[in-house]
Short mmCIF file of C-alpha atoms in Angstrom, two decimals:
data_model
loop_
_atom_site.label_atom_id
_atom_site.label_comp_id
_atom_site.label_asym_id
_atom_site.label_seq_id
_atom_site.Cartn_x
_atom_site.Cartn_y
_atom_site.Cartn_z
CA MET A 1 -241.79 84.03 152.30
CA THR A 2 -242.02 81.47 149.51
CA GLY A 3 -239.92 80.78 146.45
CA GLN A 4 -242.52 82.48 144.29
CA ASP A 5 -242.25 85.57 146.49
CA VAL A 6 -238.51 85.64 145.84
CA LEU A 7 -239.02 85.39 142.07
CA ASP A 8 -241.60 88.19 142.23
CA PHE A 9 -239.12 90.35 144.13
CA ILE A 10 -236.49 89.70 141.45
CA LEU A 11 -238.90 90.73 138.67
CA GLN A 12 -239.72 93.90 140.59
CA HIS A 13 -236.05 94.64 141.14
CA MET A 14 -235.28 94.18 137.44
CA MET A 15 -237.70 97.02 136.68
CA ILE A 16 -236.08 99.24 139.32
CA ALA A 17 -232.64 98.35 137.96
CA GLU A 18 -233.51 99.96 134.62
CA HIS A 19 -232.98 103.33 136.29
CA TYR A 20 -229.66 102.12 137.70
CA LYS A 21 -228.62 101.09 134.18
CA SER A 22 -229.34 104.60 132.87
CA LEU A 23 -227.20 106.06 135.69
CA ARG A 24 -224.38 103.67 134.85
CA LYS A 25 -224.57 104.63 131.16
CA ASP A 26 -224.22 108.28 132.13
CA TYR A 27 -221.21 107.45 134.31
CA ILE A 28 -219.33 105.44 131.67
CA GLY A 29 -220.09 107.98 128.90
CA ASP A 30 -222.70 105.98 126.99
CA HIS A 31 -225.07 108.95 126.79
CA ASP A 32 -228.45 109.21 125.07
CA ILE A 33 -227.15 111.50 122.35
CA LEU A 34 -225.05 108.65 120.93
CA HIS A 35 -228.22 106.65 120.24
CA LYS A 36 -230.48 109.33 118.79
CA ASP A 37 -232.00 108.40 115.43
CA THR A 38 -231.53 111.63 113.50
CA HIS A 39 -231.25 112.16 109.76
CA ARG A 40 -229.47 115.39 108.97
CA GLY A 41 -228.82 114.72 105.28
CA ASN A 42 -225.54 116.30 104.21
CA ARG A 43 -225.37 118.51 107.30
CA PRO A 44 -222.81 117.77 110.05
CA ASP A 45 -223.94 115.32 112.72
CA ASN A 46 -221.49 115.65 115.61
CA ARG A 47 -222.41 113.82 118.80
CA LEU A 48 -220.25 115.06 121.63
CA VAL A 49 -220.27 113.60 125.14
CA ALA A 50 -219.03 115.88 127.89
CA ASN A 51 -218.91 113.23 130.60
CA LEU A 52 -219.78 115.50 133.49
CA ALA A 53 -221.33 112.54 135.32
CA HIS A 54 -217.98 110.76 135.58
CA TYR A 55 -216.24 113.91 136.80
CA ILE A 56 -218.88 114.59 139.47
CA VAL A 57 -218.77 111.02 140.81
CA GLU A 58 -214.98 110.73 140.86
CA THR A 59 -214.54 114.18 142.40
CA PHE A 60 -216.98 113.54 145.24
CA ASN A 61 -215.79 109.98 145.84
CA GLY A 62 -212.18 111.16 146.02
CA PHE A 63 -213.18 113.97 148.36
CA PHE A 64 -215.12 111.64 150.64
CA ILE A 65 -212.92 108.55 150.78
CA GLY A 66 -209.73 109.39 148.85
CA ILE A 67 -208.10 109.27 152.28
CA PRO A 68 -209.10 105.85 153.69
CA PRO A 69 -211.04 106.12 156.96
CA LYS A 70 -209.34 104.99 160.16
CA ILE A 71 -211.16 102.07 161.80
CA THR A 72 -209.76 101.25 165.25
CA LEU A 73 -210.42 99.49 168.57
CA ASP A 74 -209.12 100.64 171.94
CA ASP A 75 -207.58 97.30 172.88
CA LYS A 76 -204.16 97.01 171.24
CA GLN A 77 -204.31 93.28 170.48
CA ASP A 78 -207.88 93.47 169.17
CA ASN A 79 -206.97 96.49 167.08
CA GLU A 80 -204.09 94.57 165.52
CA LYS A 81 -206.38 91.66 164.63
CA LEU A 82 -208.87 94.08 163.13
CA LYS A 83 -206.12 95.75 161.09
CA GLN A 84 -204.88 92.38 159.81
CA TRP A 85 -208.39 91.39 158.69
CA ASN A 86 -208.93 94.72 156.94
CA ASP A 87 -205.58 94.45 155.15
CA LYS A 88 -206.07 90.82 154.16
CA ASN A 89 -209.46 91.60 152.63
CA SER A 90 -208.30 94.89 151.02
CA PHE A 91 -211.26 96.34 152.83
CA GLN A 92 -210.31 99.98 152.26
CA ASP A 93 -210.24 99.38 148.52
CA LYS A 94 -213.61 97.59 148.63
CA LEU A 95 -215.02 100.43 150.74
CA SER A 96 -213.92 102.91 148.09
CA GLU A 97 -215.78 100.92 145.43
CA ILE A 98 -218.85 100.74 147.67
CA SER A 99 -218.70 104.52 148.06
CA ARG A 100 -218.43 104.98 144.29
CA GLN A 101 -221.48 102.78 143.70
CA VAL A 102 -223.41 104.78 146.30
CA ASP A 103 -222.54 107.98 144.41
CA ILE A 104 -223.75 106.50 141.11
CA TYR A 105 -226.79 104.45 142.16
CA GLY A 106 -227.62 105.82 145.61
CA ARG A 107 -226.91 102.49 147.30
CA SER A 108 -224.53 99.52 147.45
CA ILE A 109 -224.29 96.27 149.40
CA ALA A 110 -221.43 94.66 151.34
CA PHE A 111 -221.74 91.02 152.33
CA LEU A 112 -219.69 88.47 154.28
CA TYR A 113 -218.96 84.89 153.27
CA GLN A 114 -216.78 81.95 154.30
CA ASP A 115 -214.05 80.92 151.84
CA GLU A 116 -212.69 77.42 151.29
CA ASN A 117 -210.37 77.86 154.30
CA SER A 118 -213.30 78.75 156.57
CA GLU A 119 -212.03 82.31 156.80
CA THR A 120 -214.51 85.17 156.85
CA ARG A 121 -214.19 87.40 153.80
CA VAL A 122 -216.01 90.49 152.55
CA GLN A 123 -217.18 91.51 149.08
CA TYR A 124 -219.46 94.14 147.57
CA ALA A 125 -222.46 93.67 145.28
CA SER A 126 -223.87 96.08 142.73
CA PRO A 127 -227.51 97.18 143.15
CA LEU A 128 -227.90 96.30 139.48
CA SER A 129 -228.22 92.64 140.47
CA ALA A 130 -228.44 92.44 144.26
CA PHE A 131 -230.85 93.64 146.92
CA ILE A 132 -231.97 93.06 150.50
CA ILE A 133 -235.54 92.28 151.54
CA TYR A 134 -236.59 93.89 154.83
CA ASP A 135 -239.51 93.16 157.10
CA ASP A 136 -242.27 95.72 157.63
CA THR A 137 -241.43 96.55 161.24
CA VAL A 138 -240.12 99.91 162.44
CA ASP A 139 -236.61 98.46 162.71
CA MET A 140 -236.71 97.22 159.09
CA ASN A 141 -234.79 94.04 159.89
CA PRO A 142 -233.31 92.22 156.87
CA ILE A 143 -234.92 88.86 156.17
CA ALA A 144 -233.14 87.88 152.93
CA PHE A 145 -230.19 88.87 150.73
CA ILE A 146 -230.58 88.09 147.03
CA ASN A 147 -227.73 88.20 144.53
CA TYR A 148 -228.78 87.06 141.07
CA TYR A 149 -227.60 87.02 137.45
CA TYR A 150 -228.60 85.52 134.10
CA ILE A 151 -226.57 83.25 131.83
CA ASN A 152 -228.19 82.31 128.51
CA ASN A 153 -231.48 83.65 129.86
CA ARG A 154 -231.32 81.26 132.81
CA LEU A 155 -231.49 82.53 136.37
CA HIS A 156 -228.57 81.91 138.73
CA GLY A 157 -227.50 83.27 142.10
CA GLN A 158 -228.17 82.89 145.80
CA VAL A 159 -230.82 83.65 148.38
CA ILE A 160 -229.58 83.89 151.96
CA THR A 161 -231.99 84.08 154.88
CA ASN A 162 -231.19 84.11 158.59
CA ASP A 163 -230.80 80.34 158.65
CA ILE A 164 -230.44 78.90 155.16
CA LYS A 165 -228.61 79.57 151.86
CA TYR A 166 -230.39 78.60 148.62
CA ASP A 167 -229.24 78.41 145.02
CA LEU A 168 -231.44 80.28 142.54
CA SER A 169 -233.06 78.85 139.42
CA ASP A 170 -236.00 79.67 137.15
CA THR A 171 -238.19 77.26 139.12
CA PHE A 172 -236.85 78.27 142.52
CA LYS A 173 -238.42 76.80 145.65
CA MET A 174 -237.16 77.34 149.17
CA ASP A 175 -235.89 73.82 149.86
CA ASP A 176 -232.62 71.84 149.79
CA GLY A 177 -230.61 74.74 151.18
CA GLU A 178 -227.38 74.87 153.18
CA VAL A 179 -226.97 76.10 156.71
CA ASN A 180 -226.08 79.80 156.99
CA GLN A 181 -223.04 79.86 159.31
CA PHE A 182 -223.66 83.47 160.28
CA GLY A 183 -227.09 82.82 161.77
CA THR A 184 -228.31 86.09 160.28
CA VAL A 185 -228.49 87.80 156.89
CA PRO A 186 -224.77 88.51 156.23
CA ALA A 187 -225.32 91.63 154.13
CA VAL A 188 -225.47 95.34 154.88
CA GLU A 189 -226.76 98.14 152.66
CA PHE A 190 -224.69 101.32 152.28
CA PHE A 191 -226.33 104.60 151.25
CA GLN A 192 -225.90 108.34 151.74
CA ASN A 193 -229.51 109.39 152.33
CA GLU A 194 -232.81 107.72 153.18
CA ASP A 195 -234.13 108.40 149.67
CA ARG A 196 -231.30 106.32 148.17
CA GLN A 197 -230.33 109.06 145.76
CA GLY A 198 -226.82 109.38 144.39
CA VAL A 199 -225.12 112.52 143.15
CA LEU A 200 -226.35 111.94 139.57
CA ASP A 201 -230.08 111.47 140.10
CA ASN A 202 -230.95 115.16 139.99
CA VAL A 203 -228.65 116.19 137.14
CA GLN A 204 -229.34 113.61 134.43
CA THR A 205 -231.43 116.01 132.32
CA LEU A 206 -228.76 118.72 132.65
CA ILE A 207 -226.07 116.31 131.47
CA ASP A 208 -228.21 115.41 128.42
CA ALA A 209 -228.81 119.11 127.72
CA LEU A 210 -225.07 119.81 127.88
CA ASP A 211 -224.37 117.04 125.35
CA ASN A 212 -227.05 118.41 123.01
CA THR A 213 -225.83 121.99 123.25
CA LEU A 214 -222.19 121.09 122.65
CA SER A 215 -223.13 118.87 119.69
CA GLN A 216 -225.30 121.57 118.14
CA LYS A 217 -222.52 124.09 118.56
CA ALA A 218 -220.04 121.75 116.87
CA ASN A 219 -222.51 121.13 114.04
CA GLN A 220 -223.02 124.85 113.45
CA VAL A 221 -219.31 125.60 113.54
CA GLU A 222 -218.63 122.87 111.00
CA TYR A 223 -221.62 123.85 108.86
CA PHE A 224 -220.81 127.55 108.68
CA ASP A 225 -217.08 126.99 108.34
CA ASN A 226 -217.93 125.53 104.97
CA ALA A 227 -218.62 129.03 103.59
CA TYR A 228 -220.63 129.55 100.41
CA LEU A 229 -219.23 131.45 97.42
CA ALA A 230 -221.85 133.76 95.87
CA MET A 231 -221.45 134.35 92.12
CA LEU A 232 -224.08 136.91 91.17
CA GLY A 233 -224.27 138.57 87.74
CA VAL A 234 -221.41 136.49 86.39
CA GLN A 235 -222.02 134.57 83.16
CA LEU A 236 -220.16 131.24 83.13
CA GLU A 237 -219.51 129.30 79.98
CA GLU A 238 -222.40 126.91 79.36
CA ASP A 239 -222.73 123.55 77.65
CA GLU A 240 -225.23 122.63 74.96
CA GLU A 241 -227.98 122.15 77.52
CA GLY A 242 -227.42 125.58 79.02
CA ASN A 243 -225.76 124.34 82.22
CA PRO A 244 -222.54 125.93 83.49
CA LYS A 245 -219.50 123.88 82.63
CA VAL A 246 -218.36 124.34 86.22
CA ASN A 247 -219.63 121.51 88.44
CA LEU A 248 -221.61 123.38 91.12
CA GLU A 249 -223.07 120.32 92.86
CA GLY A 250 -221.57 119.86 96.33
CA GLN A 251 -219.16 122.77 95.79
CA GLN A 252 -221.03 125.22 98.07
CA ILE A 253 -221.42 127.82 95.35
CA ILE A 254 -224.44 130.06 94.82
CA TYR A 255 -224.63 130.89 91.09
CA SER A 256 -227.05 133.35 89.51
CA PRO A 257 -226.27 134.73 86.02
CA ASP A 258 -229.47 136.82 85.88
CA ALA A 259 -228.22 139.82 87.85
CA ASP A 260 -227.06 142.93 86.09
CA ALA A 261 -223.62 142.14 84.71
CA THR A 262 -222.41 145.62 85.52
CA ASN A 263 -223.15 144.94 89.17
CA ALA A 264 -221.55 141.51 89.18
CA LYS A 265 -219.82 140.57 92.38
CA LEU A 266 -217.85 137.63 93.69
CA GLU A 267 -217.80 137.15 97.50
CA PHE A 268 -218.18 134.65 100.35
CA LEU A 269 -221.38 134.85 102.35
CA SER A 270 -220.84 135.83 105.96
CA LYS A 271 -222.15 133.38 108.54
CA PRO A 272 -224.39 134.28 111.50
CA ASP A 273 -222.68 134.39 114.89
CA GLY A 274 -224.56 132.89 117.83
CA ASP A 275 -221.46 131.98 119.79
CA ASN A 276 -222.20 134.19 122.80
CA MET A 277 -225.66 132.71 123.28
CA GLN A 278 -224.31 129.16 123.03
CA GLU A 279 -221.44 129.81 125.42
CA ASN A 280 -223.80 131.37 127.97
CA LEU A 281 -226.08 128.35 127.75
CA ILE A 282 -223.17 125.92 128.19
CA ASP A 283 -221.91 127.87 131.24
CA ARG A 284 -225.41 128.00 132.73
CA ILE A 285 -226.00 124.26 132.32
CA THR A 286 -222.55 123.37 133.70
CA ASN A 287 -222.91 125.62 136.74
CA LEU A 288 -226.40 124.27 137.46
CA ALA A 289 -225.13 120.68 137.29
CA TYR A 290 -222.48 121.35 139.92
CA GLN A 291 -224.83 123.43 142.04
CA ILE A 292 -227.64 120.84 142.11
CA SER A 293 -225.31 117.87 142.61
CA MET A 294 -223.64 119.85 145.46
CA VAL A 295 -220.21 118.87 144.13
CA SER A 296 -217.71 121.70 143.77
CA ASN A 297 -216.18 122.38 140.37
CA LEU A 298 -212.49 122.27 141.26
CA ASN A 299 -211.58 123.58 137.80
CA ASP A 300 -213.56 126.76 138.39
CA GLU A 301 -211.70 130.06 138.42
CA ALA A 302 -212.74 130.52 142.04
CA PHE A 303 -210.26 127.80 143.03
CA ALA A 304 -207.43 129.27 140.98
CA GLY A 305 -207.04 132.54 142.88
CA ASN A 306 -205.31 133.27 146.15
CA SER A 307 -208.44 132.97 148.27
CA SER A 308 -208.13 132.76 152.02
CA GLY A 309 -208.57 129.46 153.82
CA VAL A 310 -211.97 130.53 155.17
CA ALA A 311 -213.16 131.56 151.69
CA MET A 312 -212.08 128.19 150.28
CA GLN A 313 -213.98 126.41 153.06
CA TYR A 314 -217.16 128.28 152.10
CA LYS A 315 -216.71 127.26 148.44
CA LEU A 316 -216.45 123.64 149.57
CA LEU A 317 -219.26 123.92 152.13
CA PRO A 318 -222.04 122.24 150.07
CA MET A 319 -219.80 119.28 149.22
CA ARG A 320 -218.60 119.05 152.83
CA ASN A 321 -222.21 118.99 154.07
CA LEU A 322 -222.99 116.22 151.59
CA ALA A 323 -219.91 114.28 152.70
CA MET A 324 -220.70 114.64 156.40
CA ASN A 325 -224.21 113.27 155.91
CA LYS A 326 -222.77 110.38 153.91
CA GLU A 327 -220.21 109.80 156.69
CA ARG A 328 -222.97 109.37 159.28
CA LYS A 329 -224.78 106.84 157.09
CA PHE A 330 -221.56 104.96 156.33
CA THR A 331 -220.61 104.83 160.02
CA GLN A 332 -223.99 103.27 160.78
CA SER A 333 -223.58 100.65 158.02
CA LEU A 334 -219.96 99.90 158.93
CA ARG A 335 -220.87 99.31 162.56
CA GLN A 336 -223.57 96.88 161.45
CA LEU A 337 -221.11 95.08 159.14
CA TYR A 338 -218.54 94.65 161.92
CA LYS A 339 -221.29 93.46 164.24
CA LEU A 340 -221.88 90.61 161.81
CA LEU A 341 -218.14 90.02 161.48
CA PHE A 342 -217.39 89.88 165.20
CA GLY A 343 -220.45 87.70 165.79
CA ILE A 344 -218.99 84.83 163.76
CA GLY A 345 -215.91 84.67 166.04
CA THR A 346 -213.25 84.26 163.34
CA VAL A 347 -211.61 87.67 163.83
CA LEU A 348 -211.94 88.35 167.56
CA ASP A 349 -212.50 85.87 170.38
CA ASP A 350 -216.01 84.57 170.98
CA ASN A 351 -216.27 86.53 174.22
CA LYS A 352 -215.72 89.80 172.31
CA LYS A 353 -218.75 89.73 170.03
CA ASP A 354 -219.88 93.10 171.39
CA GLU A 355 -216.63 94.91 170.56
CA TRP A 356 -218.33 96.43 167.51
CA GLN A 357 -219.81 98.94 169.95
CA ASN A 358 -216.28 100.15 170.79
CA LEU A 359 -215.21 100.76 167.20
CA SER A 360 -213.96 104.23 166.27
CA PHE A 361 -214.38 105.56 162.72
CA LYS A 362 -212.50 108.62 161.56
CA PHE A 363 -213.20 109.93 158.05
CA SER A 364 -210.88 112.59 156.63
CA GLN A 365 -212.09 114.70 153.74
CA ASN A 366 -209.50 114.81 150.99
CA ILE A 367 -208.63 118.49 150.77
CA PRO A 368 -205.16 120.07 150.47
CA ALA A 369 -203.61 120.14 153.93
CA ASN A 370 -201.74 123.08 155.39
CA LEU A 371 -199.18 121.19 157.49
CA ALA A 372 -197.91 124.37 159.15
CA ASP A 373 -201.40 125.21 160.43
CA GLU A 374 -201.98 121.61 161.49
CA ALA A 375 -198.68 121.55 163.39
CA ALA A 376 -199.58 124.81 165.14
CA THR A 377 -202.99 123.41 166.06
CA ALA A 378 -201.48 120.19 167.39
CA LYS A 379 -198.92 122.16 169.38
CA SER A 380 -201.63 124.31 170.96
CA LEU A 381 -203.40 121.15 172.14
CA GLU A 382 -200.40 120.15 174.26
CA GLY A 383 -201.59 119.59 177.83
CA ILE A 384 -205.24 120.26 176.91
CA THR A 385 -206.17 116.98 175.23
CA SER A 386 -204.78 113.45 175.23
CA LYS A 387 -201.73 112.69 173.12
CA GLU A 388 -203.89 110.61 170.75
CA THR A 389 -206.31 113.49 170.17
CA GLN A 390 -203.41 115.86 169.70
CA LEU A 391 -201.81 113.66 167.03
CA SER A 392 -205.15 113.13 165.27
CA ALA A 393 -205.02 116.83 164.29
CA LEU A 394 -202.14 115.98 161.93
CA SER A 395 -203.18 114.62 158.53
CA ILE A 396 -199.75 113.03 158.06
CA VAL A 397 -200.39 110.72 161.04
CA ASP A 398 -202.33 107.70 159.79
CA ASP A 399 -202.77 105.96 163.14
CA PRO A 400 -202.29 108.01 166.34
CA LYS A 401 -202.01 104.85 168.46
CA ASP A 402 -199.13 103.50 166.36
CA GLU A 403 -197.52 106.93 166.35
CA ILE A 404 -197.59 107.05 170.16
CA ASP A 405 -195.97 103.60 170.30
CA ARG A 406 -193.25 104.73 167.91
CA MET A 407 -192.65 107.86 170.00
CA LYS A 408 -192.29 105.77 173.17
CA LYS A 409 -189.83 103.44 171.43
CA GLU A 410 -187.79 106.39 170.17
CA GLN A 411 -187.66 107.86 173.69
CA SER A 412 -186.61 104.50 175.14
CA ASP A 413 -183.90 104.04 172.51
CA ALA A 414 -182.66 107.59 173.05
CA ILE A 415 -182.34 107.04 176.82
CA LYS A 416 -180.58 103.72 176.30
CA ASN A 417 -178.12 105.23 173.80
CA SER A 418 -177.43 108.13 176.14
CA LEU A 419 -176.69 105.83 179.07
CA GLU A 420 -174.45 103.66 176.90
CA ALA A 421 -172.48 106.72 175.84
CA THR A 422 -171.92 107.86 179.43
CA GLY A 423 -171.28 104.38 180.84
CA ASN A 424 -174.00 104.81 183.43
CA LEU A 425 -175.99 101.68 182.63
CA THR A 426 -177.52 99.88 185.58
CA ASP A 427 -176.72 96.20 186.16
CA GLN A 428 -180.10 95.24 184.76
CA GLN A 429 -179.53 97.34 181.64
CA LYS A 430 -176.02 95.91 181.23
CA ALA A 431 -177.43 92.39 181.38
CA GLY A 432 -179.64 93.16 178.42
CA VAL A 433 -177.20 95.28 176.45
CA GLY A 434 -173.55 94.85 177.26
CA ASN A 435 -173.48 91.04 177.46
CA GLU A 436 -175.06 90.36 174.08
CA PRO A 437 -171.77 89.53 172.25
CA GLU A 438 -170.68 87.08 175.02
CA ALA A 439 -174.04 85.32 174.87
CA THR A 440 -173.59 84.94 171.14
CA GLU A 441 -170.11 83.43 171.58
CA GLN A 442 -171.40 80.91 174.11
CA GLU A 443 -174.15 79.82 171.77
CA GLU A 444 -171.62 79.29 169.02
#
């Protein structure tokens, strides 16, 4: 791969990114209807944006990763190091942003880098300006990560291959690079399906249709609310030129003095009523958008009743299926990211580079929890499964391993307090408990 190849890839990506930009505009509410060049004269020109795209993305992202996934190792010391690295890098927050980008664009990228203190950090990159180049083998191994941007129409950014890091420019050539400490491309792509489609790709036209329908409805309501006064067969006082002395221009009055004066009438014209047709169209478009995106409409009346737990699960089934498929893809990408992380040796010891294979990932879909049912389920698992599996049935338990440690400590403290109360401490226990004040006095 040459420098010209990289520049060609960037040009190709910029064309692909135009679609990503349209998806982002839908998400932030900058819809097409706001930019239509229409001339309606004196008629109302409302342009309403019902930002269904934002609601769909936030609902599904909250459902999928509103409860941060539990990422653990079996070894207690290694698990603590892993937890410290995740907390220091706010990795759960970054993972939530990665998930949101996947919902909008269909893909996102996480990459590792070394900061000024030689500590390994993680960050995410938007597919609007970053991409990975893969080889053409069955394994599709990454051969370069490119993160670019423009300032004053000048190209900037980085190209990272397995061995070298290069700075980008308009006349980029693959020379004068720095050594890549990771020894491999330190970036991983996240996605929820092999087609790289987000939850908005298949509903963009429906979202535009909803905006148009709502705007037209608002225009008609405003237009017909300005009712016209019909003055038929009524002779108004006229000026020298024969024009009525009443200013009729812009006053929404229909004036005709030619009708039979004996049949003169004064009334407001009734407006046509197409409200039912418009409301049916709005409901149809809205329901189709949720149905095709596979995201449940939590504001629907179906979620307001006293449905049984099984019935509610069926209503959420399409979104749960979508989330489970996304979970499998995310688990695959996360394992690859931690493989890169452990390989550098800054989080775990050098002899534990393969610990990424022992990682456990537990995603919990963010649905209202019935703690009574969960407690009954956990209780029924007593003696059937391990204590860790039993506690994992409880949504209020964030980390079963830590919970087991806390339970053991509580049991130990309870036994010690009981023995202290009865005076039945052993000599060994007394040495650690009863002599503490004397030891303090000696030190003083």
